[in-house]
Amino acid sequence: MNDLLLRALRLEPVDHTPVWFMRQAGRYLPEYRELRGDRDILEAVREPELAVEVTLQPLRRMPLDAAIVFSDIMVPLAAVGVPIRIAPGTGPVVDAPIRSSADVARLRPLAPEVDEPFVLEAIRLLRMELSVPLIGFAGGPFTLASYLVEGGPSREHLRTKALMLGDPSVWGALMDALVEIVRPHLLAQVAAGAQVIQLFDSWVGALDPTDYATHVGPWSARLLADLPAPSIHFGVNTGELLSSMARAGGDAIGIDHRVPLDVAWERVGLERAVQGNLDPAALHAPWEAVERKALDVLQRAAGRAGHVFNLGHGVPPGTPVENVQRLVELVHQRTAR
Ligand code: CP3
């Protein structure tokens, strides 16, 4: 049993730095595209055998140190009855956005065993197959709220921020409702066998530190408090939020590629693990460039306990599979102790 990720999250010594990739199962793999066909991803995840197969695909290609269950951050919202579809090439679309207290009142708490048994079944099946730790996950409160309030992907999050700043009581009720969905989702995944949890608050970097600390951090803290498994707390563009995110919680903080890893680690605090942070776009460059940038990340990690190698965000579609495979090999070789 490879427990390197679990050891790294506890800041214990490891034989080599563990490496996995956000979106390691996905469209850059031809076998993924073939298996998924033109099925909607929210449909695909309802079939546990299919979710298991997609989860395992990248592990057959390369010796990754973790698996992440094939699902989506919108799954628990769809499971409580929010009408959601994933528009190809765009992202999640919510046709009836949530903007008033009446809208918020329609969000009911999640009962995982009833509402999303397929997620838990995929996790149970995966645990029988895997010899690396299995990561379960959820969307973070700001990211989920943004999809619900905007009705789809957004660059500026204008409606979301207008609600947050203009009607803090409705915002607070929305955050409370999301905790009642996401917290059971996380606990049920751990009960089913997930050994690590990642909270993807991908778009939280749109906020300034004061708004983060007032309007999001307290709810992230409720989600991450006293989980029965170690957790990774991730967002993009979070350079100015890292210390505040660390205060909200997470055994490790996920770092995107816009902050050098050593600088980010100082902000997070050296007593905490970090995950990251190669620029995913580098994987589209020739191997020599990938290698140079990956070695820079490793140099900044300085062989310290508590580093989990990852990208700064997900593997983009169109990434050459060979570069991803060589990257795993490079991290393993160069960090062997
Ligand atoms: O391998 C893994 O990382 C596990 C699978 C996973 C998916 N979504 C599958 C997926 C994970 C961890 C997610 C999380 C997720 N979903 C996030 C947080 C991570 C991040 O990227 O910041 C977010 C913001 C979403 C919302 C979402 N779902 C987006 C933006 C998209 C892309 C839409 C598109 O077509 O470009 C999705 C769909 C989605 N989720 C895909 C996958 C593999 C692509 C669907 C496809 O196969 O075409």
Coordinates of C-alpha atoms and ligand atoms in Angstrom, one line a residue:
M1 CA 0.0 0.0 0.0
N2 CA 1.4 3.4 -1.1
D3 CA 0.6 5.8 1.7
L4 CA 3.0 8.6 0.6
L5 CA 0.2 11.2 0.2
L6 CA -1.1 10.5 3.7
R7 CA 2.4 10.7 5.1
A8 CA 3.1 14.0 3.3
L9 CA -0.1 15.5 4.6
R10 CA 1.1 14.7 8.1
L11 CA 4.5 16.2 7.3
E12 CA 6.2 12.9 7.8
P13 CA 9.2 11.7 5.9
V14 CA 8.5 10.1 2.5
D15 CA 10.6 7.9 0.1
H16 CA 9.7 10.3 -2.7
T17 CA 7.4 13.3 -3.0
P18 CA 3.9 12.1 -3.8
V19 CA 2.4 13.4 -7.1
W20 CA -1.1 13.4 -8.5
F21 CA -2.9 15.9 -10.8
M22 CA -6.1 17.7 -10.6
R23 CA -8.2 16.5 -13.5
Q24 CA -5.9 13.6 -14.0
A25 CA -8.9 11.7 -15.4
G26 CA -10.2 13.8 -18.3
R27 CA -10.2 14.8 -21.9
Y28 CA -6.5 14.8 -22.5
L29 CA -6.7 11.0 -22.3
P30 CA -8.0 9.4 -25.6
E31 CA -9.4 6.4 -23.6
Y32 CA -11.4 8.9 -21.5
R33 CA -12.9 10.6 -24.6
E34 CA -13.7 7.2 -26.1
L35 CA -15.4 5.9 -22.9
R36 CA -17.4 9.0 -22.2
G37 CA -18.6 9.4 -25.8
D38 CA -21.1 12.3 -25.9
R39 CA -22.6 11.4 -22.5
D40 CA -23.1 14.4 -20.1
I41 CA -20.6 14.1 -17.3
L42 CA -23.4 14.4 -14.7
E43 CA -25.0 11.4 -16.3
A44 CA -21.7 9.5 -16.6
V45 CA -21.0 9.8 -12.8
R46 CA -24.3 8.1 -12.0
E47 CA -22.9 4.8 -13.3
P48 CA -20.4 3.6 -10.6
E49 CA -18.7 1.1 -12.9
L50 CA -18.0 3.8 -15.4
A51 CA -16.8 6.2 -12.7
V52 CA -14.5 3.6 -11.4
E53 CA -13.0 2.9 -14.9
V54 CA -12.4 6.6 -15.6
T55 CA -10.8 7.1 -12.2
L56 CA -8.4 4.2 -12.9
Q57 CA -7.5 5.2 -16.5
P58 CA -4.7 7.6 -15.6
L59 CA -3.3 5.2 -13.0
R60 CA -2.8 2.6 -15.7
R61 CA -0.8 5.1 -17.7
M62 CA 1.5 6.3 -14.9
P63 CA 2.5 5.5 -11.3
L64 CA 0.5 8.3 -9.7
D65 CA 0.5 8.4 -5.9
A66 CA -3.2 9.1 -5.5
A67 CA -6.6 8.6 -7.3
I68 CA -9.4 11.1 -7.3
V69 CA -12.9 9.8 -7.6
F70 CA -14.5 10.7 -10.9
S71 CA -17.3 13.1 -10.1
D72 CA -17.9 16.8 -10.3
I73 CA -18.4 19.7 -7.8
M74 CA -22.0 20.1 -9.1
V75 CA -23.0 16.5 -8.3
P76 CA -24.3 17.2 -4.8
L77 CA -26.2 20.2 -5.9
A78 CA -27.9 18.2 -8.7
A79 CA -28.5 15.5 -6.1
V80 CA -30.7 17.9 -4.0
G81 CA -32.7 18.8 -7.1
V82 CA -31.1 21.9 -8.5
P83 CA -31.5 21.7 -12.3
I84 CA -27.9 21.7 -13.6
R85 CA -26.4 20.8 -16.9
I86 CA -22.7 20.9 -18.0
A87 CA -22.4 22.9 -21.3
P88 CA -19.5 21.3 -23.3
G89 CA -16.5 23.6 -23.4
T90 CA -18.2 26.1 -21.0
G91 CA -19.1 24.5 -17.7
P92 CA -22.0 24.2 -15.3
V93 CA -25.2 26.0 -16.2
V94 CA -28.1 26.6 -13.7
D95 CA -31.2 27.7 -15.6
A96 CA -33.0 29.0 -12.5
P97 CA -30.3 30.9 -10.6
I98 CA -30.5 31.4 -6.9
R99 CA -30.7 35.1 -6.0
S100 CA -33.4 35.7 -3.3
S101 CA -34.2 34.3 0.1
A102 CA -37.1 32.3 -1.5
D103 CA -34.6 30.8 -3.9
V104 CA -32.2 29.9 -1.0
A105 CA -35.1 28.3 0.9
R106 CA -35.5 25.8 -2.0
L107 CA -32.0 24.3 -1.2
R108 CA -32.5 21.4 1.0
P109 CA -29.8 19.5 3.0
L110 CA -28.2 16.5 1.3
A111 CA -28.9 13.0 2.4
P112 CA -26.0 11.3 0.6
E113 CA -27.1 7.6 0.9
V114 CA -30.4 8.5 -0.7
D115 CA -29.5 11.4 -3.0
E116 CA -26.2 10.3 -4.4
P117 CA -25.7 6.6 -3.7
F118 CA -23.7 6.2 -7.0
V119 CA -20.9 8.5 -5.6
L120 CA -20.5 6.3 -2.5
E121 CA -20.7 3.1 -4.5
A122 CA -17.9 4.3 -6.8
I123 CA -15.8 5.0 -3.8
R124 CA -16.5 1.6 -2.2
L125 CA -15.6 -0.2 -5.5
L126 CA -12.5 1.9 -6.0
R127 CA -11.1 1.1 -2.5
M128 CA -11.2 -2.6 -3.5
E129 CA -9.0 -1.9 -6.6
L130 CA -6.6 0.7 -5.4
S131 CA -3.2 0.5 -3.8
V132 CA -2.9 4.3 -3.6
P133 CA -5.0 6.7 -1.4
L134 CA -8.4 7.7 -2.8
I135 CA -9.3 11.4 -2.7
G136 CA -12.9 12.5 -2.4
F137 CA -13.9 16.1 -3.0
A138 CA -16.4 18.9 -3.0
G139 CA -16.7 22.4 -4.3
G140 CA -15.9 25.2 -1.9
P141 CA -18.7 27.6 -0.8
F142 CA -17.7 30.6 -2.9
T143 CA -17.3 28.5 -6.1
L144 CA -20.6 26.7 -5.7
A145 CA -22.4 30.0 -4.8
S146 CA -21.0 31.6 -7.9
Y147 CA -22.4 29.0 -10.2
L148 CA -25.8 29.1 -8.4
V149 CA -26.1 32.9 -8.3
E150 CA -24.6 33.6 -11.8
G151 CA -26.4 30.7 -13.4
G152 CA -23.2 29.7 -15.1
P153 CA -19.4 30.3 -15.4
S154 CA -18.4 33.9 -14.8
R155 CA -15.3 35.9 -15.1
E156 CA -16.2 38.8 -12.8
H157 CA -18.7 37.2 -10.4
L158 CA -20.6 40.5 -10.5
R159 CA -24.0 39.1 -9.3
T160 CA -22.4 36.9 -6.7
K161 CA -20.5 39.8 -5.2
A162 CA -23.5 42.1 -5.4
L163 CA -25.5 39.6 -3.3
M164 CA -22.6 39.0 -0.9
L165 CA -22.1 42.7 -0.3
G166 CA -25.6 44.0 -0.8
D167 CA -27.6 41.4 1.2
P168 CA -25.3 39.7 3.7
S169 CA -28.3 37.9 5.4
V170 CA -29.4 36.2 2.2
W171 CA -25.7 35.5 1.4
G172 CA -25.3 34.0 4.9
A173 CA -28.4 31.8 4.4
L174 CA -27.0 30.6 1.1
M175 CA -23.6 29.8 2.7
D176 CA -25.5 28.0 5.5
A177 CA -27.5 26.0 3.0
L178 CA -24.3 25.0 1.1
V179 CA -22.7 23.8 4.3
E180 CA -25.8 21.5 4.8
I181 CA -25.1 20.0 1.4
V182 CA -21.3 19.9 1.2
R183 CA -20.5 18.8 4.8
P184 CA -22.7 15.6 4.5
H185 CA -21.2 15.0 1.0
L186 CA -17.7 15.1 2.5
L187 CA -18.5 13.0 5.5
A188 CA -20.3 10.3 3.4
Q189 CA -17.3 10.1 1.0
V190 CA -15.0 9.4 4.0
A191 CA -17.4 6.9 5.5
A192 CA -17.5 5.1 2.1
G193 CA -13.7 4.9 2.0
A194 CA -12.2 8.2 0.7
Q195 CA -8.9 8.7 2.6
V196 CA -8.3 12.3 1.8
I197 CA -10.7 15.2 1.0
Q198 CA -10.0 18.1 -1.3
L199 CA -12.1 21.3 -1.1
F200 CA -12.0 23.0 -4.5
D201 CA -12.9 26.6 -3.9
S202 CA -11.5 27.3 -7.4
W203 CA -12.8 30.8 -8.0
V204 CA -12.4 32.2 -4.4
G205 CA -9.3 34.2 -5.7
A206 CA -11.8 36.7 -7.1
L207 CA -12.2 38.1 -3.6
D208 CA -10.1 40.6 -1.6
P209 CA -8.8 39.3 1.7
T210 CA -11.4 41.3 3.8
D211 CA -14.4 39.9 1.9
Y212 CA -12.9 36.4 2.0
A213 CA -12.4 36.6 5.7
T214 CA -16.0 38.0 6.3
H215 CA -18.1 36.2 3.8
V216 CA -16.5 32.9 2.9
G217 CA -13.8 31.8 5.4
P218 CA -16.1 31.1 8.3
W219 CA -18.1 28.7 6.2
S220 CA -15.1 27.0 4.8
A221 CA -13.9 26.6 8.4
R222 CA -17.2 24.8 9.2
L223 CA -16.7 22.5 6.2
L224 CA -13.2 21.6 7.1
A225 CA -13.4 21.4 10.9
D226 CA -12.8 18.0 12.5
L227 CA -13.1 15.9 9.3
P228 CA -12.3 12.3 9.9
A229 CA -9.7 12.4 7.0
P230 CA -7.0 14.8 6.1
S231 CA -8.0 17.6 3.8
I232 CA -6.5 19.8 1.1
H233 CA -7.9 23.4 0.7
F234 CA -7.4 24.7 -2.9
G235 CA -8.2 27.8 -4.9
V236 CA -6.9 29.7 -7.9
N237 CA -5.4 33.2 -7.9
T238 CA -5.2 33.0 -4.1
G239 CA -1.8 34.8 -3.6
E240 CA -3.3 37.4 -1.2
L241 CA -5.7 34.9 0.5
L242 CA -3.2 32.1 1.4
S243 CA -2.8 32.9 5.1
S244 CA -6.6 33.5 5.4
M245 CA -7.4 30.2 3.7
A246 CA -4.9 28.4 5.9
R247 CA -6.7 29.9 9.0
A248 CA -10.0 28.6 7.7
G249 CA -8.6 25.1 7.6
G250 CA -7.1 22.2 5.6
D251 CA -4.2 19.9 6.5
A252 CA -2.6 21.2 3.2
I253 CA -3.2 24.3 1.2
G254 CA -3.3 23.9 -2.6
I255 CA -1.2 26.6 -4.3
D256 CA -1.7 27.8 -7.9
H257 CA 1.2 28.6 -10.2
R258 CA 1.0 32.4 -9.8
V259 CA 2.9 32.4 -6.5
P260 CA 6.4 30.8 -6.2
L261 CA 6.0 27.7 -4.0
D262 CA 8.5 28.9 -1.4
V263 CA 6.8 32.3 -1.1
A264 CA 3.4 30.6 -0.8
W265 CA 4.7 28.2 1.8
E266 CA 5.8 31.1 4.0
R267 CA 2.4 32.6 3.7
V268 CA 0.7 29.4 4.6
G269 CA 3.1 28.6 7.4
L270 CA 5.8 26.0 7.3
E271 CA 4.0 23.8 9.9
R272 CA 1.3 23.1 7.2
A273 CA 1.6 20.9 4.1
V274 CA 1.3 22.5 0.6
Q275 CA 0.3 21.1 -2.7
G276 CA 1.4 22.4 -6.1
N277 CA 2.2 24.2 -8.3
L278 CA 3.5 23.7 -11.8
D279 CA 1.8 25.9 -14.4
P280 CA -0.5 23.5 -16.3
A281 CA 0.2 25.3 -19.6
A282 CA 3.9 24.3 -19.3
L283 CA 2.8 20.7 -20.2
H284 CA 2.0 22.0 -23.7
A285 CA 5.6 23.1 -24.2
P286 CA 8.5 20.8 -25.2
W287 CA 9.6 18.4 -22.5
E288 CA 12.8 20.4 -21.7
A289 CA 10.6 23.4 -20.6
V290 CA 8.4 21.2 -18.5
E291 CA 11.4 19.7 -16.8
R292 CA 13.0 23.1 -16.1
K293 CA 9.8 24.5 -14.6
A294 CA 9.1 21.3 -12.6
L295 CA 12.7 21.3 -11.2
D296 CA 12.2 24.9 -10.1
V297 CA 9.1 23.8 -8.1
L298 CA 11.1 21.0 -6.5
Q299 CA 13.9 23.3 -5.7
R300 CA 11.6 25.7 -4.0
A301 CA 10.1 22.8 -2.0
A302 CA 13.7 22.1 -0.9
G303 CA 13.0 18.5 0.0
R304 CA 11.0 19.7 3.0
A305 CA 8.4 17.2 4.5
G306 CA 4.9 18.1 3.6
H307 CA 5.1 18.8 -0.2
V308 CA 2.6 17.2 -2.5
F309 CA 3.5 17.7 -6.2
N310 CA 0.6 18.8 -8.4
L311 CA -0.2 21.4 -11.0
G312 CA -1.4 24.9 -10.2
H313 CA -4.8 23.9 -11.6
G314 CA -6.3 21.0 -13.7
V315 CA -4.6 19.2 -16.6
P316 CA -5.9 21.1 -19.7
P317 CA -7.6 19.3 -22.6
G318 CA -5.1 18.7 -25.4
T319 CA -2.1 18.1 -23.0
P320 CA 0.4 15.6 -24.5
V321 CA 0.0 12.5 -22.4
E322 CA 3.7 11.8 -22.7
N323 CA 4.6 15.0 -20.9
V324 CA 2.3 14.1 -18.0
Q325 CA 3.9 10.6 -17.8
R326 CA 7.4 11.9 -17.9
L327 CA 6.6 14.5 -15.2
V328 CA 5.5 11.7 -12.7
E329 CA 8.8 9.9 -13.4
L330 CA 10.8 13.1 -13.0
V331 CA 9.3 14.0 -9.6
H332 CA 9.8 10.4 -8.3
Q333 CA 13.4 10.3 -9.5
R334 CA 14.5 13.7 -8.4
T335 CA 12.9 13.5 -4.9
A336 CA 14.0 9.9 -4.1
R337 CA 15.5 10.0 -0.6
Ligands
CP3_1 O1 -9.8 13.7 -12.4 C1 -10.3 14.6 -11.6 O2 -9.7 15.6 -11.3 C2 -11.7 14.2 -11.1 C3 -12.8 14.8 -11.8 C4 -13.3 16.2 -11.6 C5 -14.2 16.7 -12.6 N1 -14.6 18.0 -12.2 C6 -14.6 16.0 -13.8 C7 -15.0 16.9 -14.9 C8 -13.1 17.2 -10.7 C9 -12.2 17.2 -9.5 C10 -13.9 18.3 -11.0 C11 -14.1 19.5 -10.2 C12 -14.6 20.7 -10.8 N2 -15.7 20.8 -11.6 C13 -14.2 22.0 -10.4 C14 -13.1 22.3 -9.5 C15 -11.8 22.1 -10.1 C16 -11.4 23.1 -11.1 O3 -11.1 22.8 -12.2 O4 -11.2 24.3 -10.6 C17 -15.0 22.9 -11.2 C18 -14.8 24.4 -11.1 C19 -15.9 22.2 -11.9 C20 -17.0 22.7 -12.7 C21 -16.9 22.2 -14.1 N3 -17.3 20.9 -14.5 C22 -16.2 22.8 -15.2 C23 -15.6 24.2 -15.2 C24 -16.2 21.9 -16.3 C25 -15.6 22.0 -17.6 C26 -16.6 22.3 -18.7 C27 -15.9 22.1 -20.1 O5 -16.4 21.3 -20.8 O6 -14.8 22.7 -20.3 C28 -16.9 20.7 -15.8 C29 -17.1 19.4 -16.5 C30 -16.2 18.4 -16.2 N4 -16.0 17.9 -14.9 C31 -15.4 17.6 -17.0 C32 -14.7 16.7 -16.3 C33 -13.7 15.6 -16.8 C34 -15.3 17.8 -18.6 C35 -16.5 17.1 -19.1 C36 -16.1 16.4 -20.4 O7 -15.7 15.3 -20.2 O8 -16.3 17.0 -21.4

